[in-house]
CSV table of C-alpha atoms in Angstrom, one decimal:
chain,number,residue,atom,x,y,z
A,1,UNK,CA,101.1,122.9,114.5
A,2,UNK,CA,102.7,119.3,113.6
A,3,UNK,CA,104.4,119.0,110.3
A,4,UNK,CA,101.8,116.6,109.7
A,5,UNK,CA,98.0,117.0,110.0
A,6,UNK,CA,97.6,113.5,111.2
A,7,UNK,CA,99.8,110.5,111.1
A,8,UNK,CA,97.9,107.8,111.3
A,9,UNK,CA,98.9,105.4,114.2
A,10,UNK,CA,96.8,102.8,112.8
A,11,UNK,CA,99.2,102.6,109.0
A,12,UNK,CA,102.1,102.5,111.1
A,13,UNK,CA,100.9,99.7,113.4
A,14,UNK,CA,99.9,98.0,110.1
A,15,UNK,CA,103.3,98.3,108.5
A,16,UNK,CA,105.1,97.1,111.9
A,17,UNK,CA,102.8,94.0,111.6
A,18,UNK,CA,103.3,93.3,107.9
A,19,UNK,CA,106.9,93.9,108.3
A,20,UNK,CA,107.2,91.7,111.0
A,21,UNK,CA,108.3,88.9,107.9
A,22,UNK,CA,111.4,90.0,108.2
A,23,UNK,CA,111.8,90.6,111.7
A,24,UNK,CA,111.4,86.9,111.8
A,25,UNK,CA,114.3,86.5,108.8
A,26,UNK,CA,116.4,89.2,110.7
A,27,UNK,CA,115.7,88.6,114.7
A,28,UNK,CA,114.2,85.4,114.5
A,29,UNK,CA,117.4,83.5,116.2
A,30,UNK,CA,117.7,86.3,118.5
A,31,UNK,CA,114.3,85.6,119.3
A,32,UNK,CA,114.4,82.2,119.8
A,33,UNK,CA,117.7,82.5,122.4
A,34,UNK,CA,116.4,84.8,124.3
A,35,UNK,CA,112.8,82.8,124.7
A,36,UNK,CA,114.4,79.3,124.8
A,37,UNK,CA,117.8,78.6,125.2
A,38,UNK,CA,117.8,76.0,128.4
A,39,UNK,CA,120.3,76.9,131.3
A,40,UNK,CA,123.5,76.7,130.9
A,41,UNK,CA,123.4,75.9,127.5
A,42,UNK,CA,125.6,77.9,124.4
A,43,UNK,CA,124.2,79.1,121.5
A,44,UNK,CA,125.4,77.6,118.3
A,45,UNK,CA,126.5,80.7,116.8
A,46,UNK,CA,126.6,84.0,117.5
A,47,UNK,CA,123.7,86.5,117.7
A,48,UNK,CA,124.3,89.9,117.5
A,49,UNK,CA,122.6,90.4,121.1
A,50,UNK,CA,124.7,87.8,123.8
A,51,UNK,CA,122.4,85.6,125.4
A,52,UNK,CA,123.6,83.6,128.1
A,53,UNK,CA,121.3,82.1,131.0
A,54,UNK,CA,121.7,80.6,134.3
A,55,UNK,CA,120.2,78.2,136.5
A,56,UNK,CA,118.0,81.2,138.2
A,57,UNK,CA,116.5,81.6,135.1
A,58,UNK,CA,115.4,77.9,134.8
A,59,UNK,CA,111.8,78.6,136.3
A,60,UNK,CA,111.3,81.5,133.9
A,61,UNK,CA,107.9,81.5,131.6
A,62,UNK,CA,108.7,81.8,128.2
A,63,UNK,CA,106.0,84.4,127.8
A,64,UNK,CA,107.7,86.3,130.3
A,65,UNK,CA,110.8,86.4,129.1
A,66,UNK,CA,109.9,87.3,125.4
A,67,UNK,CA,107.4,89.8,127.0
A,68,UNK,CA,109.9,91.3,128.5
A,69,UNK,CA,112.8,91.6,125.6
A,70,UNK,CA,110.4,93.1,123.5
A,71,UNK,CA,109.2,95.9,125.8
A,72,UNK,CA,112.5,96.6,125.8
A,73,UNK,CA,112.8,97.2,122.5
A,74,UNK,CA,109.7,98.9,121.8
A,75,UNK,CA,110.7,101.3,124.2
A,76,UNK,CA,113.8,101.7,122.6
A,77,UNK,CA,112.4,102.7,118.9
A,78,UNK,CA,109.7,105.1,120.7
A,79,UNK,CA,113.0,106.9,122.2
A,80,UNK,CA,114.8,106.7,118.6
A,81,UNK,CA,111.4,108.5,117.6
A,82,UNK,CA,111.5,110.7,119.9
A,83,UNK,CA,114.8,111.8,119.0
A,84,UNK,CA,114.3,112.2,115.1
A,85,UNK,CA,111.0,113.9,115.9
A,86,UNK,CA,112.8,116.4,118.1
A,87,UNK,CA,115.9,117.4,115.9
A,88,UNK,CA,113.4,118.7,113.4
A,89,UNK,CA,111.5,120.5,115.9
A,90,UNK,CA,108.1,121.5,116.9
A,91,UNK,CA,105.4,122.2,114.3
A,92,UNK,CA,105.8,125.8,115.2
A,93,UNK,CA,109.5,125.9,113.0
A,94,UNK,CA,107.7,124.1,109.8
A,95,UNK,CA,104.9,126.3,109.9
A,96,UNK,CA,103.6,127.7,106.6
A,97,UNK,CA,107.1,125.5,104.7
A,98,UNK,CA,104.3,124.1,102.4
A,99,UNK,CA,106.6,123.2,99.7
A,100,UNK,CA,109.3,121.5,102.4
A,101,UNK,CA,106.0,119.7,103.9
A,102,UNK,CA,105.0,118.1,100.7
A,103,UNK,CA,108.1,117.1,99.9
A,104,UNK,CA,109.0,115.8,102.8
A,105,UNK,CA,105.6,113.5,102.4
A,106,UNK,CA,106.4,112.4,99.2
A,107,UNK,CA,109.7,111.1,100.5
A,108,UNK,CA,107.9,109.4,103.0
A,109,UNK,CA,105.7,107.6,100.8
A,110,UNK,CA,108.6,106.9,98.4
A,111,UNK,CA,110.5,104.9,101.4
A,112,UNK,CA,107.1,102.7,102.1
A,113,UNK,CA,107.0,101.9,98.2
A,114,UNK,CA,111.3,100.7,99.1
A,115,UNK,CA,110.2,99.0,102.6
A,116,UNK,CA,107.5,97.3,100.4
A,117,UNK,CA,110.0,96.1,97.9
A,118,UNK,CA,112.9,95.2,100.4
A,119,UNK,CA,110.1,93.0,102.3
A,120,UNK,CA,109.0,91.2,98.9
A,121,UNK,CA,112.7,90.5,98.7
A,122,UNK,CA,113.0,92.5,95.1
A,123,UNK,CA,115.1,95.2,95.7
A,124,UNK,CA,117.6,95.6,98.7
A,125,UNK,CA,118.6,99.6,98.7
A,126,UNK,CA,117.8,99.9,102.5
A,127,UNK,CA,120.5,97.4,103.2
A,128,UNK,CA,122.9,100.5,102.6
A,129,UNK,CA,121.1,102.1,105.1
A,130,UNK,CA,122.0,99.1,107.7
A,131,UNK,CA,125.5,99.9,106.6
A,132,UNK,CA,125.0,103.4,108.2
A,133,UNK,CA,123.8,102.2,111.3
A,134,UNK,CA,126.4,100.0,112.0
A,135,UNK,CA,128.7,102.4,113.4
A,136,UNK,CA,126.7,103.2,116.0
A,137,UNK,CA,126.1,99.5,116.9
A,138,UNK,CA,129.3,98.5,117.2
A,139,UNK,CA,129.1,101.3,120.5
A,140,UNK,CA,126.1,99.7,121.6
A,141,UNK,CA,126.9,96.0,121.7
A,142,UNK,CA,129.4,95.7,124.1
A,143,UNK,CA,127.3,96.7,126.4
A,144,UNK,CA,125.3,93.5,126.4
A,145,UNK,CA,128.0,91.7,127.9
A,146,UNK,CA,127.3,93.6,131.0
A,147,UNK,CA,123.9,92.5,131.5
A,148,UNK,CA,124.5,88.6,131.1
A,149,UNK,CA,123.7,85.9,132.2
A,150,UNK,CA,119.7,87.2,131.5
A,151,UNK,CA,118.2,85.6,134.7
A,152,UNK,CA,115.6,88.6,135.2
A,153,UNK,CA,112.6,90.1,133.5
A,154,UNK,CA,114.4,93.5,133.9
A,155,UNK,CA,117.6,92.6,132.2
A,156,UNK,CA,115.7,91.2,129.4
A,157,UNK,CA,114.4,94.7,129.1
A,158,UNK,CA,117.3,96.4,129.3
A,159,UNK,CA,118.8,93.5,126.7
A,160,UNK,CA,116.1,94.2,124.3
A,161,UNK,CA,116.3,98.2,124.8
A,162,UNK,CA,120.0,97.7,123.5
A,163,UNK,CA,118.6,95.2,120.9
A,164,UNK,CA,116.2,97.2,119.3
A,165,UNK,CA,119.4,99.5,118.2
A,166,UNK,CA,120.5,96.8,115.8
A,167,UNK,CA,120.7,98.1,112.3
A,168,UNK,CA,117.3,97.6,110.3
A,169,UNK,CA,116.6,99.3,106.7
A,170,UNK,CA,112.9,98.9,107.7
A,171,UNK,CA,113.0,100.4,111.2
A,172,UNK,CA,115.6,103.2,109.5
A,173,UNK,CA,112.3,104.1,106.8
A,174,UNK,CA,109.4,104.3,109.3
A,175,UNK,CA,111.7,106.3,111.3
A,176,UNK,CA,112.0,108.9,108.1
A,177,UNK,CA,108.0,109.1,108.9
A,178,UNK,CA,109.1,109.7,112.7
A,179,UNK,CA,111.0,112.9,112.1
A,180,UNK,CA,108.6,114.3,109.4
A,181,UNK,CA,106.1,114.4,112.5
A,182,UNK,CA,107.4,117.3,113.6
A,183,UNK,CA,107.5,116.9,117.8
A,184,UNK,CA,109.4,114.5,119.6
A,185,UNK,CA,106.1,113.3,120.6
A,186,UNK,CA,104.4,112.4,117.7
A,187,UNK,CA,107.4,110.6,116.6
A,188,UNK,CA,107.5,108.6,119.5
A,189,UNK,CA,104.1,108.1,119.3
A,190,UNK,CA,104.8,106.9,115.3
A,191,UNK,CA,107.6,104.8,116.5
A,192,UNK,CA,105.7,103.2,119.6
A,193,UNK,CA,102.7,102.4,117.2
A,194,UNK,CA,105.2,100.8,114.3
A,195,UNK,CA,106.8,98.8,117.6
A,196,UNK,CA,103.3,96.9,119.0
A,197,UNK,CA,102.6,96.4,115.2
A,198,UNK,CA,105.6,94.2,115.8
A,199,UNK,CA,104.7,92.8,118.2
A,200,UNK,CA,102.4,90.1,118.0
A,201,UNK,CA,104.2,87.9,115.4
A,202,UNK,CA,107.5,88.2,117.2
A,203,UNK,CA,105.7,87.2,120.6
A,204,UNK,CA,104.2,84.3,118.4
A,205,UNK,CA,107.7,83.3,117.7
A,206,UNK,CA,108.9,83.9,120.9
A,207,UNK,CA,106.6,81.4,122.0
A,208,UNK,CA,105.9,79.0,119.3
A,209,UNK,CA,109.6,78.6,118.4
A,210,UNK,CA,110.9,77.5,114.9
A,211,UNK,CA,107.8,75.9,113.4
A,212,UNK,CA,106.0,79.5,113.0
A,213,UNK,CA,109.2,81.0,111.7
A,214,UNK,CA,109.6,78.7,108.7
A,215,UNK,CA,105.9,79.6,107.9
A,216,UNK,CA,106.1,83.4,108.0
A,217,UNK,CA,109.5,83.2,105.9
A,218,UNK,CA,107.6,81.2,102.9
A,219,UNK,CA,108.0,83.6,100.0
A,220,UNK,CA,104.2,83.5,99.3
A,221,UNK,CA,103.8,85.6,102.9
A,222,UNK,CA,106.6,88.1,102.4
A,223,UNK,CA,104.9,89.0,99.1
A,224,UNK,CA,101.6,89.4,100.1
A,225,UNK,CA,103.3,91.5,102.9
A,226,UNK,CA,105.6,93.4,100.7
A,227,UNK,CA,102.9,94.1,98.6
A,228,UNK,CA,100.1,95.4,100.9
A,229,UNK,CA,102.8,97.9,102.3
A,230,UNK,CA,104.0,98.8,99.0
A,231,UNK,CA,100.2,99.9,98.4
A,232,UNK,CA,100.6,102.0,101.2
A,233,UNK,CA,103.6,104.1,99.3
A,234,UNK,CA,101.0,104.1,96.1
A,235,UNK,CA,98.6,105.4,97.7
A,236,UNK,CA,100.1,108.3,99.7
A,237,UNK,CA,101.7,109.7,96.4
A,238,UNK,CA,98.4,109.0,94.8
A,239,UNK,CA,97.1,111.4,97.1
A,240,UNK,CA,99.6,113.9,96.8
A,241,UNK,CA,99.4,114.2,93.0
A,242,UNK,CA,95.4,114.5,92.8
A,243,UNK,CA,94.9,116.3,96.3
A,244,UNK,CA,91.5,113.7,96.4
A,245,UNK,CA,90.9,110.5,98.8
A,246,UNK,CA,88.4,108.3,99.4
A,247,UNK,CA,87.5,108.7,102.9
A,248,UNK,CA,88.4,105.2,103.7
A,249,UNK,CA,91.9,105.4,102.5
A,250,UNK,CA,92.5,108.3,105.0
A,251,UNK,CA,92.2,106.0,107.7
A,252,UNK,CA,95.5,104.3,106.3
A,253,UNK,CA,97.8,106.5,104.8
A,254,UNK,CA,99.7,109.4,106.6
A,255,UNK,CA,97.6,112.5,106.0
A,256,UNK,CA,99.7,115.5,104.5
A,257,UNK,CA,99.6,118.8,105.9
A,258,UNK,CA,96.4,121.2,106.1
A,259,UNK,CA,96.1,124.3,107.8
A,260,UNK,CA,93.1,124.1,110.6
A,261,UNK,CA,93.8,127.3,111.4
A,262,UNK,CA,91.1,130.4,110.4
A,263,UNK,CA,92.6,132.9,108.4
């Protein structure tokens, strides 16, 4: 049996999409050079991924190409997922912890009510947890090199599977939901469904190019963002004090643990 009943794929494809304000503030020149920058041209400053095309490129949809970087990294957070959700192990090793299990969900919760603050730009404690992540970036980055110039859907892929490594607090917190899952799985699956959430804005931008960005950064959408996922924190611990939820609100929040099991 999972650590959790039920995680709810739809809260975490919510989050990814309501989070996806600062994907734009974070990855939103990486973004852009990988979907539009002409052949043979330089970026004006560095991007934590290298981009560099080449005249084979030249004929290259834009759809394509940002459809392609972004599979990439998708694919990379379900891995990441899959890893977290494995070190803790199956179900079968948490079973019957009930006081580890409700703790752990409260944590949880506690990091949405952080993710919701850190997107409405009022407090910035997952930054440290960027920090962390940083060691292991500086392994992963050189590795770009070797895939340039990015003249093929498939070394876009592999470019965004080593971009989606890049230190994020908000990636880091929804992966804290990921390893409470409980199987390598069902944190992939967690980490998959956060990643599409993603998805659709960043395409947008991919696309659509600078004028969406400065749209989605306006302070008015982050908050309104920030805030929605915020509630979702709320709401969880709400639920773990009083034990009681409206049936609608289990559609959104991650479900703690109950035994199915007969006795």
């Amino acid at each position: 049996m999972d650590t959790m009943n039920s995680v709810s794929l739809i809260s975490m494809f919510m989050i990814g999409l309501l989070g996806s304000v600062h994907c734009i503030g974070m990855c939103g020149g990486i973004v852009g050079a990988f979907s539009l920058v002409p052949a043979g041209a330089k970026p004006r400053k560095p991007f934590p991924v290298g981009v560099r095309t080449s005249e084979q490129d030249a004929g290259m949809s834009v759809m394509l190409r940002t459809i392609s970087y972004n599979m990439g990294r998708i694919a990379s957070y379900a891995l990441a997922g899959a890893i977290v959700g494995g070190i803790v192990g199956s179900g079968r090793l948490l079973a019957g912890m009930t006081l580890w299990q409700t703790g752990a969900y409260v944590f949880a919760h506690a990091m949405l009510i952080a993710l919701g603050l850190y997107l409405m730009n009022v407090w910035h404690g997952l930054s440290r947890l960027e920090q962390l992540g940083n060691h292991l970036w500086k392994h992963i980055q050189p590795l770009t090199a070797l895939l340039l110039p990015l003249d093929s859907p498939i070394k876009l892929m592999l470019a965004g599977s080593l971009w989606g490594w890049l230190p994020c607090g908000m990636v880091y917190s929804v992966l804290l939901t990921a390893m409470l899952s409980g199987s390598a799985a069902s944190g992939a699956a967690v980490m998959l469904a956060f990643g599409l959430g993603t998805l659709p804005v960043l395409l947008a931008v991919g696309v659509f190019g600078a004028q969406l960005r400065s749209i989605l950064q306006r302070r008015s959408v982050r908050l309104t963002c920030g805030l929605v996922v915020l509630l979702f924190g709320v709401s969880g611990l709400l639920r773990a004090s009083h034990g009681l939820t409206p049936d609608w609100l289990a559609a959104l929040c991650v479900t703690p643990v109950h035994s199915t099991e007969p006795p």
